[in-house]
Short mmCIF file of C-alpha atoms in Angstrom, two decimals:
data_model
loop_
_atom_site.label_atom_id
_atom_site.label_comp_id
_atom_site.label_asym_id
_atom_site.label_seq_id
_atom_site.Cartn_x
_atom_site.Cartn_y
_atom_site.Cartn_z
CA MET A 18 149.10 157.82 58.27
CA THR A 19 149.89 154.36 57.06
CA GLY A 20 148.32 152.56 54.12
CA LEU A 21 145.71 149.84 54.09
CA ILE A 22 146.74 146.22 54.58
CA PHE A 23 145.46 143.84 51.92
CA MET A 24 146.31 140.54 53.65
CA PRO A 25 145.28 139.29 57.10
CA GLU A 26 148.02 136.78 57.91
CA LYS A 27 149.93 137.49 61.12
CA ASN A 28 153.73 137.38 61.14
CA ALA A 29 153.81 137.21 57.37
CA LYS A 30 154.49 139.46 54.44
CA THR A 31 151.38 141.54 53.78
CA LEU A 32 150.16 143.66 50.93
CA ARG A 33 149.64 147.31 51.75
CA TRP A 34 147.81 149.90 49.66
CA GLU A 35 149.55 153.24 49.88
CA LYS A 36 147.94 156.62 49.28
CA SER A 37 150.39 157.18 46.44
CA GLY A 38 148.55 154.52 44.47
CA GLN A 39 151.15 151.79 44.98
CA PHE A 40 151.24 148.42 46.72
CA THR A 41 154.09 147.47 49.05
CA LEU A 42 154.97 144.33 51.00
CA GLU A 43 155.68 144.52 54.71
CA ALA A 44 155.42 142.51 57.89
CA GLN A 45 152.17 142.87 59.78
CA GLN A 46 151.98 143.11 63.55
CA GLY A 47 149.15 141.32 65.37
CA GLU A 48 146.95 143.47 67.59
CA GLU A 49 144.95 142.80 70.68
CA GLN A 50 141.21 142.78 70.06
CA GLY A 51 138.17 142.69 72.30
CA ASP A 52 135.48 140.06 72.14
CA LEU A 53 132.21 140.90 70.38
CA PHE A 54 131.71 144.52 69.32
CA ILE A 55 128.06 145.59 69.60
CA CYS A 56 127.10 148.13 66.93
CA GLU A 57 124.85 150.32 69.06
CA ILE A 58 126.33 153.81 68.77
CA VAL A 59 123.44 156.13 67.93
CA ASN A 60 125.15 159.19 66.47
CA TRP A 61 127.78 158.13 63.95
CA LEU A 62 129.40 159.73 60.94
CA VAL A 63 129.53 157.68 57.73
CA LYS A 64 133.12 156.50 57.20
CA ASP A 65 134.40 154.93 53.97
CA ASP A 66 137.76 153.17 53.65
CA ILE A 67 140.06 154.87 51.17
CA ALA A 68 141.18 151.74 49.30
CA SER A 69 137.69 150.71 48.19
CA MET A 70 136.98 154.31 47.20
CA GLU A 71 139.93 154.16 44.82
CA PHE A 72 139.40 150.67 43.41
CA PRO A 73 135.99 149.51 42.12
CA LEU A 74 135.84 146.45 44.34
CA PHE A 75 132.03 146.26 44.27
CA SER A 76 129.81 145.36 41.34
CA LEU A 77 127.50 147.97 39.81
CA ALA A 78 125.00 145.31 38.74
CA LYS A 79 121.55 145.08 40.30
CA GLN A 80 121.17 141.52 39.03
CA LYS A 81 123.47 138.59 39.88
CA ASP A 82 126.96 139.31 38.57
CA THR A 83 129.35 136.36 38.25
CA LYS A 84 131.89 138.02 35.98
CA THR A 85 135.51 138.20 37.18
CA ARG A 86 136.89 141.74 36.98
CA GLU A 87 140.53 142.81 36.93
CA TYR A 88 142.18 146.18 37.47
CA ARG A 89 145.85 147.04 37.04
CA ARG A 90 148.04 149.75 38.53
CA GLY A 91 151.50 149.50 37.02
CA ASN A 92 152.65 145.88 37.51
CA LYS A 93 150.20 145.32 40.38
CA THR A 94 146.83 143.67 39.85
CA VAL A 95 143.58 143.55 41.78
CA ARG A 96 141.15 140.82 40.71
CA ILE A 97 137.55 140.49 41.97
CA ILE A 98 136.27 136.91 41.75
CA PRO A 99 132.57 136.37 42.54
CA SER A 100 131.06 133.17 43.89
CA SER A 101 128.04 131.39 42.42
CA VAL A 102 125.70 133.70 44.35
CA GLY A 103 127.16 136.74 42.59
CA ALA A 104 129.60 139.54 43.33
CA ALA A 105 129.22 141.86 46.28
CA THR A 106 127.53 145.05 45.05
CA VAL A 107 127.84 148.74 45.86
CA PHE A 108 124.61 148.34 47.84
CA ASP A 109 126.06 145.42 49.82
CA LYS A 110 128.87 147.79 50.79
CA ASP A 111 126.36 149.61 53.00
CA LEU A 112 126.93 146.97 55.66
CA LEU A 113 130.69 147.59 55.66
CA LEU A 114 130.09 151.32 55.86
CA TYR A 115 127.75 150.78 58.80
CA ILE A 116 130.15 148.51 60.70
CA GLY A 117 133.19 150.60 59.78
CA SER A 118 131.54 153.83 60.90
CA GLN A 119 130.69 152.27 64.26
CA ILE A 120 134.24 150.96 64.70
CA VAL A 121 135.81 154.34 63.89
CA GLU A 122 133.41 156.09 66.27
CA ALA A 123 134.33 153.59 68.99
CA ARG A 124 138.05 154.22 68.31
CA ASN A 125 137.45 157.94 68.64
CA LYS A 126 135.99 157.23 72.08
CA GLY A 127 139.12 155.37 73.11
CA LEU A 128 137.67 151.86 72.76
CA MET A 129 139.28 148.85 71.06
CA PRO A 130 136.50 147.16 69.04
CA SER A 131 137.12 143.71 67.61
CA ARG A 132 136.65 142.44 64.06
CA SER A 133 133.51 140.57 65.14
CA ALA A 134 130.50 142.87 65.26
CA LYS A 135 126.90 142.22 66.27
CA ILE A 136 124.31 144.22 64.35
CA SER A 137 120.63 144.77 65.03
CA SER A 138 118.78 144.39 61.73
CA ILE A 139 116.43 147.29 62.34
CA ASP A 140 119.30 149.61 63.31
CA PHE A 141 121.23 148.70 60.17
CA LEU A 142 118.22 149.06 57.86
CA LEU A 143 117.14 152.42 59.22
CA GLY A 144 120.71 153.69 59.59
CA THR A 145 121.40 153.06 55.90
CA GLU A 146 118.05 154.41 54.64
CA ARG A 147 116.77 150.97 53.58
CA GLY A 148 113.45 150.97 55.38
CA ASP A 149 112.12 148.08 57.45
CA GLY A 150 109.86 146.28 54.97
CA ALA A 151 109.77 142.47 54.81
CA GLY A 152 111.93 142.41 51.68
CA SER A 153 114.70 144.34 53.44
CA TYR A 154 115.08 141.64 56.08
CA GLU A 155 115.09 138.87 53.48
CA ARG A 156 117.83 140.60 51.48
CA ILE A 157 120.21 140.70 54.45
CA ILE A 158 121.18 137.03 54.12
CA ASN A 159 121.84 137.33 50.37
CA MET A 160 123.96 140.40 51.08
CA LEU A 161 126.05 138.45 53.60
CA ARG A 162 126.48 135.58 51.15
CA ARG A 163 127.80 137.88 48.44
CA LEU A 164 130.18 139.70 50.80
CA ARG A 165 131.52 136.41 52.14
CA GLY A 166 131.71 134.72 48.72
CA THR A 167 133.44 137.47 46.72
CA THR A 168 137.22 137.02 46.66
CA ILE A 169 139.56 139.98 46.23
CA GLU A 170 142.88 138.74 44.88
CA THR A 171 146.04 140.81 44.65
CA ASN A 172 149.26 140.07 42.77
CA ILE A 173 152.53 141.81 43.46
CA PRO A 174 156.05 140.96 42.22
CA THR A 175 158.46 140.46 45.13
CA GLY A 176 162.20 140.01 45.39
CA GLU A 177 165.01 140.13 42.86
CA LYS A 178 163.91 136.85 41.25
CA LYS A 179 160.65 138.48 40.20
CA VAL A 180 158.52 135.99 42.08
CA THR A 181 154.87 137.03 42.23
CA GLN A 182 152.96 136.76 45.51
CA THR A 183 149.22 136.22 45.12
CA ASP A 184 147.00 136.98 48.12
CA GLY A 185 143.24 136.61 48.42
CA PHE A 186 140.62 137.56 50.97
CA SER A 187 136.91 138.27 51.32
CA MET A 188 135.22 141.37 52.70
CA ILE A 189 133.86 139.36 55.63
CA ASP A 190 135.32 136.18 57.07
CA THR A 191 132.24 134.72 58.77
CA TYR A 192 128.62 135.57 59.55
CA THR A 193 125.90 134.26 61.85
CA VAL A 194 122.23 135.18 61.45
CA LEU A 195 119.53 135.05 64.12
CA SER A 196 116.10 134.87 62.49
CA GLY A 197 112.58 133.59 63.12
CA LYS A 198 109.49 132.61 61.16
CA LYS A 199 107.46 135.67 60.27
CA GLY A 200 104.64 134.23 58.16
CA SER A 201 104.08 133.21 54.58
CA ARG A 202 103.61 134.75 51.15
CA LYS A 203 102.70 133.62 47.66
CA ILE A 204 105.28 133.26 44.91
CA VAL A 205 104.02 133.01 41.32
CA ASP A 206 106.03 131.02 38.78
CA LYS A 207 106.33 133.27 35.71
CA LYS A 208 106.51 130.33 33.32
CA THR A 209 103.63 128.20 34.62
CA GLY A 210 101.56 130.87 36.31
CA LYS A 211 101.18 128.62 39.36
CA SER A 212 101.43 130.13 42.82
CA GLU A 213 103.15 128.59 45.81
CA GLU A 214 102.91 129.46 49.49
CA VAL A 215 106.35 129.89 51.07
CA GLU A 216 107.39 130.68 54.63
CA THR A 217 109.18 133.95 55.28
CA GLU A 218 111.75 134.71 57.94
CA LYS A 219 112.66 137.90 59.72
CA VAL A 220 116.31 138.52 60.55
CA PHE A 221 116.48 139.86 64.10
CA SER A 222 120.22 140.36 64.33
CA PHE A 223 123.42 139.06 62.81
CA THR A 224 127.09 138.81 63.68
CA VAL A 225 129.82 139.54 61.13
CA LYS A 226 133.57 139.17 61.29
CA ILE A 227 135.05 141.67 58.87
CA SER A 228 138.31 141.03 57.02
CA GLU A 229 141.53 142.01 58.73
CA TRP A 230 142.32 144.13 55.67
CA LEU A 231 139.29 146.32 56.33
CA TYR A 232 139.74 146.21 60.10
CA ASN A 233 143.33 147.47 59.94
CA GLY A 234 142.34 150.33 57.67
CA LEU A 235 139.59 151.38 60.06
CA MET A 236 141.82 151.13 63.14
CA ASN A 237 144.44 153.26 61.36
CA PHE A 238 141.76 155.83 60.46
CA GLU A 239 142.37 155.35 56.72
CA VAL A 240 138.89 156.65 56.02
CA LEU A 241 136.98 159.63 54.69
CA THR A 242 133.65 160.95 55.92
CA LEU A 243 130.70 160.62 53.53
CA ASP A 244 127.52 162.66 53.46
CA ARG A 245 124.63 160.57 54.81
CA GLY A 246 122.80 161.37 51.58
CA TYR A 247 125.01 158.70 49.97
CA PHE A 248 122.59 156.04 51.24
CA LYS A 249 119.73 157.68 49.36
CA LEU A 250 121.45 157.35 45.98
CA SER A 251 119.60 154.60 44.10
CA SER A 252 121.90 154.52 41.06
CA PRO A 253 125.10 152.42 41.36
CA ILE A 254 126.87 154.83 39.00
CA GLU A 255 125.92 157.81 41.15
CA ARG A 256 127.26 156.07 44.24
CA ARG A 257 130.63 155.52 42.57
CA LEU A 258 130.68 159.06 41.19
CA TYR A 259 130.15 160.41 44.68
CA GLU A 260 132.89 158.22 46.17
CA ILE A 261 135.31 159.30 43.45
CA ALA A 262 134.39 162.96 43.90
CA ARG A 263 134.76 162.70 47.67
CA LYS A 264 138.21 161.12 47.39
CA HIS A 265 139.69 163.16 44.54
CA CYS A 266 137.80 166.45 44.53
CA GLY A 267 137.48 166.57 48.30
CA ASP A 268 137.37 170.18 49.47
CA GLN A 269 138.58 171.56 46.14
CA PRO A 270 136.10 173.84 44.36
CA ILE A 271 136.51 172.00 41.06
CA TRP A 272 138.28 168.92 39.66
CA LYS A 273 138.25 167.21 36.29
CA ILE A 274 139.14 163.77 34.98
CA ASN A 275 139.33 162.06 31.59
CA ILE A 276 136.13 160.10 30.91
CA ASP A 277 138.04 156.88 30.09
CA LEU A 278 139.99 157.02 33.35
CA LEU A 279 136.78 157.81 35.20
CA ALA A 280 135.10 154.74 33.66
CA GLU A 281 137.98 152.62 34.97
CA LYS A 282 137.60 154.08 38.46
CA ILE A 283 133.83 153.58 38.35
CA GLY A 284 134.36 149.95 37.41
CA THR A 285 132.45 149.82 34.15
CA SER A 286 133.54 148.25 30.86
CA ARG A 287 130.76 149.94 28.88
CA GLU A 288 131.65 151.73 25.66
CA ARG A 289 132.55 155.39 25.93
CA PHE A 290 129.33 156.68 24.41
CA LYS A 291 127.34 154.65 26.96
CA VAL A 292 129.47 155.97 29.82
CA ARG A 293 128.80 159.45 28.44
CA GLN A 294 125.07 158.71 28.59
CA ASP A 295 125.43 157.56 32.20
CA ILE A 296 127.27 160.78 33.08
CA ARG A 297 124.60 162.90 31.39
CA GLN A 298 121.89 161.12 33.37
CA ALA A 299 123.79 161.89 36.57
CA ILE A 300 124.16 165.53 35.50
CA GLN A 301 120.43 165.91 34.94
CA ALA A 302 119.49 164.04 38.12
CA ASP A 303 121.78 166.34 40.13
CA ALA A 304 121.51 164.00 43.11
CA LEU A 305 125.08 163.78 44.43
CA PRO A 306 125.59 165.19 47.91
CA GLN A 307 128.19 168.00 48.16
CA TYR A 308 129.08 167.95 44.46
CA ARG A 309 127.68 168.50 40.99
CA VAL A 310 128.87 166.89 37.77
CA ALA A 311 129.46 168.47 34.37
CA LEU A 312 130.76 167.27 31.00
CA ASP A 313 133.37 169.01 28.87
CA PRO A 314 132.93 167.93 25.22
CA SER A 315 135.79 170.19 24.07
CA ALA A 316 138.33 167.68 25.38
CA ALA A 317 139.30 164.62 23.35
CA PRO A 318 137.97 162.44 24.80
CA ASP A 319 135.53 164.25 27.07
CA ASP A 320 136.49 165.43 30.54
CA VAL A 321 134.11 164.93 33.42
CA VAL A 322 134.10 167.85 35.83
CA PHE A 323 133.15 167.67 39.49
CA TYR A 324 132.47 170.92 41.33
CA THR A 325 131.28 172.05 44.72
CA ARG A 326 127.68 172.96 45.48
CA ASN A 327 129.05 175.98 47.37
CA THR A 328 128.37 178.68 44.77
CA ALA A 329 130.50 181.34 46.45
CA LYS A 330 133.50 179.02 46.73
CA LEU A 331 133.13 177.93 43.11
CA SER A 332 132.81 181.50 41.83
CA MET A 333 135.94 182.63 43.63
CA GLU A 334 137.91 179.74 42.12
CA LEU A 335 136.64 180.40 38.59
CA ILE A 336 137.58 184.06 38.91
CA ARG A 337 140.99 183.25 40.38
CA THR A 338 141.83 180.81 37.57
CA ASN A 339 140.17 182.89 34.84
CA CYS A 340 138.00 179.89 33.89
CA ALA A 341 134.54 181.41 34.14
CA ARG A 342 134.06 181.48 30.35
CA TRP A 343 135.18 177.87 30.05
CA PHE A 344 132.82 176.82 32.83
CA GLN A 345 129.89 178.31 30.92
CA THR A 346 130.58 175.95 27.99
CA LEU A 347 130.21 172.82 30.11
CA GLU A 348 127.17 170.61 30.00
CA ARG A 349 125.76 171.23 33.46
CA TYR A 350 122.54 170.42 35.26
CA ASP A 351 121.17 173.92 34.59
CA ASN A 352 121.97 174.19 30.86
CA VAL A 353 121.73 170.70 29.39
CA GLU A 354 120.42 171.99 26.05
CA LYS A 355 122.16 175.34 25.90
CA TRP A 356 125.71 173.99 26.05
CA ARG A 357 125.36 172.20 22.73
CA LYS A 358 124.88 175.52 20.94
CA GLN A 359 127.96 177.18 22.37
CA LYS A 360 131.33 177.26 20.68
CA VAL A 361 134.14 175.25 22.23
CA LEU A 362 136.83 177.42 23.77
CA PRO A 363 140.54 176.74 23.20
CA ALA A 364 142.43 174.51 25.62
CA SER A 365 144.42 177.50 26.91
CA VAL A 366 141.50 178.57 29.10
CA LEU A 367 140.88 175.14 30.64
CA PRO A 368 141.79 174.37 34.27
CA ALA A 369 144.95 172.35 34.72
CA ASN A 370 144.10 170.33 37.83
CA ALA A 371 143.17 167.07 36.08
CA ASP A 372 143.94 163.99 38.18
CA VAL A 373 145.46 161.09 36.30
#
């Protein structure tokens, strides 16, 4: 399968993300698209585009995040530039997952959906486990603003003269919201203590035109299937951990990664000891679908271990690789206290399938 296109211009050089972890320039071919795609497929699998699973394009913050973030892979750079309303978050990504899943399902049925999709608010909210409370409808517009306002900028050297091409795009190109007055509610000013009656609106439906970068990836089936339990994860860190596990661990029984590299993939700049605390919280919560997380303090720095919830599959792998004793030393969900009392085993018994 081909890579994901990072630039929507027709008949121009475009930036493509390859599975090998590299960017390449190539000419993009225009494709015929339908008119308005109605997101009304009832039974759909959750599909996530591979590029955004690899790069932390979405903010982990639950409050407004206006900080520019930059990630490098060799001499290629991806920069995420928020607008004044804040960066698009991992929770805002739910909309792209919803639209993308519907588009892939339509493609599987032999249809040619367009980049412009019409979404029923109630279908989106219930389909992504958000509930249908008044606050959920109000948050839709802010979500659209962040997705439209966040710029993803890519730099790639091109040609013998080492000229750098800089391309930028947003997750969605345009949006249109159909809403109506629902009633009113009181808002209390925390500083003055005064209350004010404000009108509230209910979003009935909205139309979104997704970026051609995302559209091309979906149409080329550059996606992986997520467990629907992903939508129930309330921690931004846990959502990224699951995406990383799904992409890199996949169907493997076990997979490990250096904690510093993992922090980069998660998209956090927190100090290592704080990242370690985040990982330990995820271990104890044990909330990830399909996978569990463990910590290996014998490595320098720590390794984070992802392993399948399929006990039989895991046991067979540990026996095959002679790593059962090592596995018992890990900080896991079922022995958070016990592991600290165990002696660290030598590196010779550790599994060698670390992904760097």
